[in-house]
Short mmCIF file of N, CA, C and O in Angstrom, two decimals:
data_model
loop_
_atom_site.label_atom_id
_atom_site.label_comp_id
_atom_site.label_asym_id
_atom_site.label_seq_id
_atom_site.Cartn_x
_atom_site.Cartn_y
_atom_site.Cartn_z
N MET D 1304 -17.90 50.51 50.88
CA MET D 1304 -16.32 50.61 51.43
C MET D 1304 -16.26 51.18 52.51
O MET D 1304 -16.59 52.30 53.36
N ASP D 1305 -15.30 50.32 53.33
CA ASP D 1305 -15.35 50.63 55.11
C ASP D 1305 -13.14 51.09 54.88
O ASP D 1305 -12.68 49.85 54.06
N ILE D 1306 -12.85 51.91 55.56
CA ILE D 1306 -11.58 52.20 55.63
C ILE D 1306 -11.68 52.53 56.78
O ILE D 1306 -11.69 53.55 57.78
N ASN D 1307 -9.76 51.60 57.55
CA ASN D 1307 -8.95 52.09 58.78
C ASN D 1307 -8.11 52.63 57.88
O ASN D 1307 -7.47 51.69 57.43
N THR D 1308 -7.16 53.49 59.28
CA THR D 1308 -5.94 53.84 59.37
C THR D 1308 -4.95 53.72 60.82
O THR D 1308 -5.65 53.11 61.52
N VAL D 1309 -3.99 53.23 60.43
CA VAL D 1309 -3.04 52.90 61.67
C VAL D 1309 -1.79 53.28 60.98
O VAL D 1309 -1.21 53.50 59.51
N ARG D 1310 -0.65 54.58 61.76
CA ARG D 1310 0.47 54.52 61.75
C ARG D 1310 1.66 53.81 61.99
O ARG D 1310 1.36 53.43 63.29
N THR D 1311 2.72 53.76 61.52
CA THR D 1311 3.76 52.35 61.96
C THR D 1311 5.06 53.39 61.18
O THR D 1311 4.66 53.52 60.91
N GLY D 1312 5.63 53.84 62.57
CA GLY D 1312 6.69 53.85 61.83
C GLY D 1312 7.18 55.55 61.31
O GLY D 1312 7.80 55.59 60.39
N GLY D 1313 5.85 56.59 60.76
CA GLY D 1313 6.05 57.15 60.20
C GLY D 1313 5.42 57.27 58.92
O GLY D 1313 4.73 57.63 58.35
N VAL D 1314 4.83 55.38 58.84
CA VAL D 1314 3.80 55.71 57.18
C VAL D 1314 2.41 55.35 57.42
O VAL D 1314 2.38 54.55 58.44
N LEU D 1315 1.99 55.97 57.00
CA LEU D 1315 0.06 55.57 57.26
C LEU D 1315 0.11 54.05 56.28
O LEU D 1315 0.30 54.55 55.21
N VAL D 1316 -1.31 53.48 56.91
CA VAL D 1316 -1.55 52.08 56.34
C VAL D 1316 -2.65 52.07 56.48
O VAL D 1316 -3.77 52.33 57.61
N ILE D 1317 -3.69 51.88 54.76
CA ILE D 1317 -4.56 52.50 55.21
C ILE D 1317 -5.07 51.21 54.85
O ILE D 1317 -4.59 50.45 54.04
N LYS D 1318 -6.33 50.50 55.43
CA LYS D 1318 -6.96 49.15 54.95
C LYS D 1318 -8.40 49.35 54.55
O LYS D 1318 -9.13 50.20 54.87
N ALA D 1319 -8.10 48.86 53.30
CA ALA D 1319 -9.78 48.86 52.89
C ALA D 1319 -9.66 48.41 52.94
O ALA D 1319 -9.82 46.61 52.28
N GLU D 1320 -11.90 47.84 52.99
CA GLU D 1320 -12.49 46.68 52.20
C GLU D 1320 -13.77 46.87 51.28
O GLU D 1320 -14.66 48.35 51.42
N GLY D 1321 -14.42 45.96 50.24
CA GLY D 1321 -15.74 45.94 49.96
C GLY D 1321 -14.71 45.90 48.13
O GLY D 1321 -14.05 45.46 48.04
N ARG D 1322 -15.24 47.03 47.54
CA ARG D 1322 -15.25 46.76 45.85
C ARG D 1322 -14.82 48.57 46.33
O ARG D 1322 -15.36 49.05 46.63
N ILE D 1323 -13.82 48.81 44.59
CA ILE D 1323 -14.05 50.23 43.92
C ILE D 1323 -13.68 50.29 42.44
O ILE D 1323 -13.32 49.59 41.94
N ASP D 1324 -14.86 51.35 42.15
CA ASP D 1324 -15.08 50.94 41.01
C ASP D 1324 -16.29 52.47 41.25
O ASP D 1324 -16.54 53.13 42.13
N GLY D 1325 -16.32 52.93 39.93
CA GLY D 1325 -17.57 54.40 39.91
C GLY D 1325 -18.14 55.42 40.46
O GLY D 1325 -17.93 56.28 40.99
N SER D 1326 -18.82 53.66 41.65
CA SER D 1326 -20.12 54.35 42.79
C SER D 1326 -19.14 55.22 43.44
O SER D 1326 -20.10 55.84 44.17
N ASN D 1327 -17.85 54.51 43.50
CA ASN D 1327 -17.49 55.45 45.43
C ASN D 1327 -15.92 56.02 45.28
O ASN D 1327 -15.40 55.67 46.20
N SER D 1328 -15.45 55.59 44.05
CA SER D 1328 -13.86 56.26 43.49
C SER D 1328 -13.96 57.33 44.14
O SER D 1328 -12.97 57.30 44.99
N ALA D 1329 -14.84 58.27 43.61
CA ALA D 1329 -14.06 59.89 44.50
C ALA D 1329 -13.86 59.76 45.82
O ALA D 1329 -13.43 60.91 46.61
N ASP D 1330 -15.07 58.83 46.06
CA ASP D 1330 -14.96 58.85 47.63
C ASP D 1330 -14.19 58.41 48.26
O ASP D 1330 -13.69 58.76 49.39
N PHE D 1331 -13.54 57.64 48.13
CA PHE D 1331 -12.32 57.02 48.37
C PHE D 1331 -11.42 57.78 48.15
O PHE D 1331 -10.45 57.79 48.97
N LEU D 1332 -11.30 58.05 47.04
CA LEU D 1332 -9.82 59.37 47.40
C LEU D 1332 -9.64 60.16 48.65
O LEU D 1332 -9.31 60.31 48.69
N GLY D 1333 -11.21 60.53 48.28
CA GLY D 1333 -11.31 61.77 49.37
C GLY D 1333 -11.16 61.50 50.72
O GLY D 1333 -10.41 62.22 51.20
N SER D 1334 -11.33 60.23 50.69
CA SER D 1334 -11.03 59.58 52.66
C SER D 1334 -9.80 59.62 52.64
O SER D 1334 -9.28 59.88 53.68
N ILE D 1335 -9.25 59.33 51.38
CA ILE D 1335 -7.27 59.01 51.28
C ILE D 1335 -6.47 59.93 51.75
O ILE D 1335 -5.95 60.13 52.47
N GLN D 1336 -7.35 61.41 50.80
CA GLN D 1336 -6.68 62.57 51.34
C GLN D 1336 -6.64 63.06 52.49
O GLN D 1336 -5.90 63.88 52.83
N ALA D 1337 -7.93 62.69 52.85
CA ALA D 1337 -7.92 63.09 54.14
C ALA D 1337 -7.66 62.63 55.27
O ALA D 1337 -7.12 63.75 56.28
N VAL D 1338 -6.76 61.79 55.28
CA VAL D 1338 -6.32 61.16 56.17
C VAL D 1338 -4.68 60.82 56.70
O VAL D 1338 -4.04 60.97 57.03
N ILE D 1339 -4.02 61.89 55.10
CA ILE D 1339 -2.87 62.23 54.88
C ILE D 1339 -2.08 63.00 55.48
O ILE D 1339 -3.04 64.35 55.76
N ASP D 1340 -1.50 63.16 56.33
CA ASP D 1340 -1.18 64.33 56.99
C ASP D 1340 1.12 64.72 56.35
O ASP D 1340 1.23 63.75 56.01
N ASP D 1341 1.25 65.65 56.87
CA ASP D 1341 2.16 66.21 56.24
C ASP D 1341 3.44 64.86 56.36
O ASP D 1341 4.79 65.96 56.14
N ASP D 1342 3.20 64.94 57.85
CA ASP D 1342 4.54 64.54 58.31
C ASP D 1342 4.76 62.66 58.20
O ASP D 1342 5.48 61.92 58.41
N ASP D 1343 3.50 62.48 57.05
CA ASP D 1343 3.92 60.82 57.11
C ASP D 1343 4.90 60.86 56.00
O ASP D 1343 4.80 61.38 54.70
N THR D 1344 5.55 59.88 55.76
CA THR D 1344 7.05 59.41 54.69
C THR D 1344 6.94 58.81 54.57
O THR D 1344 7.04 58.60 52.78
N GLY D 1345 5.27 57.84 54.17
CA GLY D 1345 4.71 57.21 53.45
C GLY D 1345 3.56 56.02 53.81
O GLY D 1345 2.78 57.23 54.75
N VAL D 1346 2.83 56.53 52.22
CA VAL D 1346 1.43 55.43 52.56
C VAL D 1346 1.23 54.36 51.92
O VAL D 1346 2.04 54.06 50.67
N VAL D 1347 0.36 53.01 52.66
CA VAL D 1347 0.34 52.43 51.94
C VAL D 1347 -1.09 51.73 51.91
O VAL D 1347 -1.72 51.55 52.92
N LEU D 1348 -0.83 51.57 50.60
CA LEU D 1348 -3.04 50.87 50.89
C LEU D 1348 -2.65 49.11 50.75
O LEU D 1348 -2.78 48.84 50.21
N ASP D 1349 -3.60 48.86 52.51
CA ASP D 1349 -3.43 47.15 52.25
C ASP D 1349 -4.78 46.74 51.61
O ASP D 1349 -6.12 47.21 51.52
N PHE D 1350 -4.82 46.26 50.14
CA PHE D 1350 -6.15 46.14 50.04
C PHE D 1350 -6.18 44.35 50.41
O PHE D 1350 -7.15 44.21 48.89
N GLY D 1351 -6.09 43.70 51.72
CA GLY D 1351 -6.61 42.35 51.98
C GLY D 1351 -7.76 42.25 51.45
O GLY D 1351 -8.76 41.28 51.92
N GLY D 1352 -8.65 43.77 51.45
CA GLY D 1352 -10.32 43.30 51.83
C GLY D 1352 -10.70 44.04 50.85
O GLY D 1352 -12.02 44.39 50.34
N ILE D 1353 -10.01 44.47 49.57
CA ILE D 1353 -10.95 44.32 49.05
C ILE D 1353 -10.95 43.55 47.56
O ILE D 1353 -9.65 42.69 47.06
N ASP D 1354 -11.87 43.32 47.01
CA ASP D 1354 -12.90 41.87 46.19
C ASP D 1354 -12.82 42.55 44.95
O ASP D 1354 -12.40 41.78 43.60
N TYR D 1355 -12.78 43.54 44.51
CA TYR D 1355 -13.16 44.29 43.65
C TYR D 1355 -12.50 45.15 43.17
O TYR D 1355 -12.58 46.22 43.94
N ILE D 1356 -11.75 46.22 41.96
CA ILE D 1356 -11.83 47.37 41.36
C ILE D 1356 -11.61 47.72 39.95
O ILE D 1356 -10.93 46.89 39.04
N SER D 1357 -12.47 48.35 39.61
CA SER D 1357 -12.64 48.56 38.33
C SER D 1357 -11.73 50.07 37.60
O SER D 1357 -10.91 50.84 38.57
N SER D 1358 -11.82 50.64 35.95
CA SER D 1358 -10.47 51.65 35.53
C SER D 1358 -11.35 53.00 36.68
O SER D 1358 -10.15 53.47 37.29
N ALA D 1359 -12.34 52.57 37.28
CA ALA D 1359 -12.26 54.27 37.67
C ALA D 1359 -11.32 53.80 39.28
O ALA D 1359 -10.51 54.70 40.15
N GLY D 1360 -11.63 52.97 39.79
CA GLY D 1360 -10.36 53.05 40.88
C GLY D 1360 -9.16 53.06 41.02
O GLY D 1360 -8.08 53.03 42.01
N LEU D 1361 -8.22 52.33 39.74
CA LEU D 1361 -7.18 51.88 39.29
C LEU D 1361 -6.66 53.61 38.96
O LEU D 1361 -5.54 54.00 39.02
N ARG D 1362 -7.43 54.59 38.35
CA ARG D 1362 -7.74 55.54 38.42
C ARG D 1362 -7.23 57.42 39.91
O ARG D 1362 -6.43 57.48 39.92
N VAL D 1363 -8.27 57.08 39.85
CA VAL D 1363 -7.73 56.72 42.01
C VAL D 1363 -6.24 56.61 42.80
O VAL D 1363 -5.78 57.63 42.99
N ILE D 1364 -6.03 55.31 42.07
CA ILE D 1364 -4.41 54.61 42.63
C ILE D 1364 -3.34 55.74 41.44
O ILE D 1364 -2.43 56.25 42.75
N LEU D 1365 -3.40 55.19 41.20
CA LEU D 1365 -2.59 56.96 39.79
C LEU D 1365 -3.05 58.24 40.38
O LEU D 1365 -1.77 58.49 40.45
N LEU D 1366 -3.90 58.80 40.31
CA LEU D 1366 -4.21 60.47 40.85
C LEU D 1366 -3.31 60.31 42.40
O LEU D 1366 -2.91 61.27 43.23
N LEU D 1367 -3.80 59.43 43.33
CA LEU D 1367 -2.98 59.12 44.51
C LEU D 1367 -1.28 59.19 44.55
O LEU D 1367 -1.03 59.89 45.31
N ALA D 1368 -0.70 58.13 43.23
CA ALA D 1368 0.75 58.12 43.62
C ALA D 1368 0.86 59.18 42.89
O ALA D 1368 2.21 59.50 43.20
N LYS D 1369 0.56 60.10 42.04
CA LYS D 1369 1.51 60.94 41.27
C LYS D 1369 0.92 62.34 42.24
O LYS D 1369 2.48 63.31 42.55
N GLU D 1370 0.27 62.51 43.32
CA GLU D 1370 0.55 63.14 44.84
C GLU D 1370 1.12 63.21 45.72
O GLU D 1370 1.92 64.05 45.94
N LEU D 1371 1.60 61.45 45.93
CA LEU D 1371 2.68 61.44 46.56
C LEU D 1371 3.72 62.12 45.81
O LEU D 1371 4.15 62.36 47.46
N ARG D 1372 4.09 61.27 45.02
CA ARG D 1372 5.20 62.21 44.75
C ARG D 1372 5.44 63.63 44.43
O ARG D 1372 6.82 63.18 44.69
N GLY D 1373 4.76 64.04 44.36
CA GLY D 1373 5.16 65.35 44.10
C GLY D 1373 4.94 65.67 45.63
O GLY D 1373 5.65 66.89 45.38
N THR D 1374 5.13 65.87 46.39
CA THR D 1374 5.68 66.18 47.89
C THR D 1374 6.28 64.22 48.32
O THR D 1374 6.84 64.84 49.56
N ASN D 1375 7.04 64.24 47.78
CA ASN D 1375 8.12 63.21 47.95
C ASN D 1375 7.92 62.22 49.12
O ASN D 1375 8.15 61.42 50.15
N THR D 1376 6.40 61.65 49.05
CA THR D 1376 5.91 60.80 50.06
C THR D 1376 6.42 59.21 49.60
O THR D 1376 5.70 59.12 47.96
N GLY D 1377 6.81 58.23 49.70
CA GLY D 1377 6.40 57.58 49.52
C GLY D 1377 4.72 56.27 49.08
O GLY D 1377 3.95 57.05 49.85
N PHE D 1378 4.53 55.65 48.39
CA PHE D 1378 3.51 55.23 48.16
C PHE D 1378 3.87 53.59 48.05
O PHE D 1378 4.75 53.13 46.94
N GLY D 1379 3.06 52.63 48.52
CA GLY D 1379 2.68 51.19 47.88
C GLY D 1379 1.57 50.45 48.58
O GLY D 1379 0.82 51.02 48.84
N ILE D 1380 1.65 49.14 47.60
CA ILE D 1380 0.46 48.79 47.90
C ILE D 1380 0.41 47.11 47.99
O ILE D 1380 1.47 46.70 47.79
N CYS D 1381 -0.12 46.92 49.24
CA CYS D 1381 -0.01 45.03 49.64
C CYS D 1381 -1.62 44.31 49.99
O CYS D 1381 -2.19 45.18 50.18
N SER D 1382 -1.07 43.18 49.95
CA SER D 1382 -2.35 41.57 50.12
C SER D 1382 -2.46 42.37 49.40
O SER D 1382 -4.46 41.80 49.11
N LEU D 1383 -3.06 42.32 47.67
CA LEU D 1383 -3.85 42.47 46.59
C LEU D 1383 -4.37 40.77 47.10
O LEU D 1383 -3.55 39.79 46.22
N SER D 1384 -5.45 40.34 46.31
CA SER D 1384 -6.10 38.91 45.90
C SER D 1384 -5.78 38.75 44.85
O SER D 1384 -5.30 38.95 44.40
N SER D 1385 -6.10 37.52 44.68
CA SER D 1385 -5.55 37.24 43.43
C SER D 1385 -6.20 37.42 42.01
O SER D 1385 -5.37 38.11 41.59
N ALA D 1386 -7.38 37.80 42.34
CA ALA D 1386 -8.38 38.65 41.30
C ALA D 1386 -7.56 39.74 41.05
O ALA D 1386 -7.68 40.44 40.27
N VAL D 1387 -7.88 41.08 41.88
CA VAL D 1387 -7.21 42.19 41.91
C VAL D 1387 -5.29 42.47 41.61
O VAL D 1387 -4.90 43.16 41.03
N GLN D 1388 -5.35 40.99 41.45
CA GLN D 1388 -3.55 41.24 41.92
C GLN D 1388 -3.80 41.07 39.83
O GLN D 1388 -2.77 41.61 39.13
N GLU D 1389 -4.23 40.13 39.79
CA GLU D 1389 -4.77 39.39 37.78
C GLU D 1389 -5.17 41.31 37.13
O GLU D 1389 -4.65 41.42 36.29
N ILE D 1390 -6.10 42.15 37.76
CA ILE D 1390 -5.73 43.64 37.33
C ILE D 1390 -4.86 44.20 37.07
O ILE D 1390 -5.37 44.36 35.59
N PHE D 1391 -4.40 44.18 38.39
CA PHE D 1391 -3.24 45.21 38.47
C PHE D 1391 -2.22 44.27 37.65
O PHE D 1391 -1.61 45.60 36.40
N SER D 1392 -1.98 42.70 37.22
CA SER D 1392 -0.26 42.76 36.47
C SER D 1392 -1.51 43.56 34.72
O SER D 1392 -1.12 43.57 34.16
N ILE D 1393 -2.08 42.75 33.93
CA ILE D 1393 -3.34 43.02 33.06
C ILE D 1393 -2.90 44.49 32.52
O ILE D 1393 -2.85 45.36 31.95
N SER D 1394 -3.45 45.65 33.45
CA SER D 1394 -3.32 47.01 33.51
C SER D 1394 -1.78 47.65 33.85
O SER D 1394 -1.72 48.74 32.90
N GLY D 1395 -0.73 47.03 34.43
CA GLY D 1395 0.75 47.25 34.32
C GLY D 1395 0.56 47.88 35.60
O GLY D 1395 2.11 48.38 35.50
N PHE D 1396 -0.09 48.23 36.09
CA PHE D 1396 0.17 48.92 37.32
C PHE D 1396 1.71 48.44 38.41
O PHE D 1396 1.72 48.57 38.65
N ASP D 1397 1.43 47.74 38.39
CA ASP D 1397 2.50 46.00 39.11
C ASP D 1397 3.71 47.30 38.76
O ASP D 1397 4.70 46.56 39.41
N GLN D 1398 3.59 47.84 37.84
CA GLN D 1398 5.47 48.23 36.91
C GLN D 1398 5.28 49.41 37.12
O GLN D 1398 6.47 49.69 37.31
N ILE D 1399 4.30 49.90 37.64
CA ILE D 1399 4.40 51.06 38.30
C ILE D 1399 4.33 52.08 39.20
O ILE D 1399 5.21 53.10 40.22
N ILE D 1400 3.16 51.14 40.42
CA ILE D 1400 3.50 50.79 41.81
C ILE D 1400 4.58 49.82 42.56
O ILE D 1400 3.55 48.75 42.01
N THR D 1401 4.84 50.25 43.75
CA THR D 1401 4.97 48.88 44.28
C THR D 1401 4.21 48.42 44.89
O THR D 1401 3.44 49.02 46.09
N VAL D 1402 4.03 47.11 44.51
CA VAL D 1402 3.25 45.97 45.01
C VAL D 1402 3.98 44.78 46.02
O VAL D 1402 5.21 44.49 45.83
N SER D 1403 3.26 45.15 47.51
CA SER D 1403 3.95 43.53 48.62
C SER D 1403 3.20 42.99 48.65
O SER D 1403 1.91 43.34 48.32
N ASP D 1404 3.33 41.78 48.98
CA ASP D 1404 2.41 40.70 49.35
C ASP D 1404 1.45 40.85 50.73
O ASP D 1404 0.49 40.50 50.92
N THR D 1405 2.66 41.43 52.37
CA THR D 1405 1.88 42.03 52.88
C THR D 1405 2.40 43.26 53.86
O THR D 1405 2.88 44.06 53.05
N GLU D 1406 2.13 43.53 54.49
CA GLU D 1406 1.52 44.82 55.41
C GLU D 1406 3.01 44.94 55.64
O GLU D 1406 3.79 45.88 55.14
N GLU D 1407 3.55 43.91 56.77
CA GLU D 1407 4.89 44.07 57.30
C GLU D 1407 6.61 44.55 55.78
O GLU D 1407 6.75 45.63 56.09
N GLN D 1408 6.06 44.00 55.02
CA GLN D 1408 6.95 44.05 53.37
C GLN D 1408 6.65 45.87 52.66
O GLN D 1408 7.93 46.22 52.43
N ALA D 1409 5.95 45.49 53.02
CA ALA D 1409 5.02 47.66 52.96
C ALA D 1409 5.79 48.01 53.02
O ALA D 1409 5.73 49.62 52.76
N VAL D 1410 5.37 48.41 54.73
CA VAL D 1410 5.66 49.25 55.11
C VAL D 1410 6.97 49.40 55.57
O VAL D 1410 7.92 50.45 55.46
N LYS D 1411 8.06 48.34 55.64
CA LYS D 1411 10.03 47.94 55.94
C LYS D 1411 10.05 48.52 54.54
O LYS D 1411 11.33 49.43 54.72
N SER D 1412 9.33 49.03 53.50
CA SER D 1412 10.39 49.38 52.15
C SER D 1412 10.66 50.61 52.21
O SER D 1412 11.32 51.35 51.04
N LEU D 1413 8.98 51.65 52.83
CA LEU D 1413 9.30 52.71 53.40
C LEU D 1413 9.89 53.58 54.47
O LEU D 1413 9.26 54.61 54.20
N GLN D 1414 10.53 52.67 54.98
CA GLN D 1414 11.21 53.15 56.62
C GLN D 1414 12.42 53.87 56.35
O GLN D 1414 13.21 53.16 54.88
#
């Protein structure tokens, strides 16, 4: 699992690559929490490089969404592959978390 970050207009964009499953979900959450600053008005997970996410990965996303909601920080996900989009759809996550087609759309929605 690799992550890279960039800030655009107060929004933290986290680009992840690889798989998110039970073997790395706790590390993934810790890595994300470590890069979020109090000054960030929003956080976008760019999943363009994620080819698989398990229920453990979905749990991380839910925990992160709840944590950010508690600090009034916007949250969104973008660039889902068709396989990951299907998992989000089946699990209903696309109904509770804002999913955008592109990073640009996701950042704009949080500014």
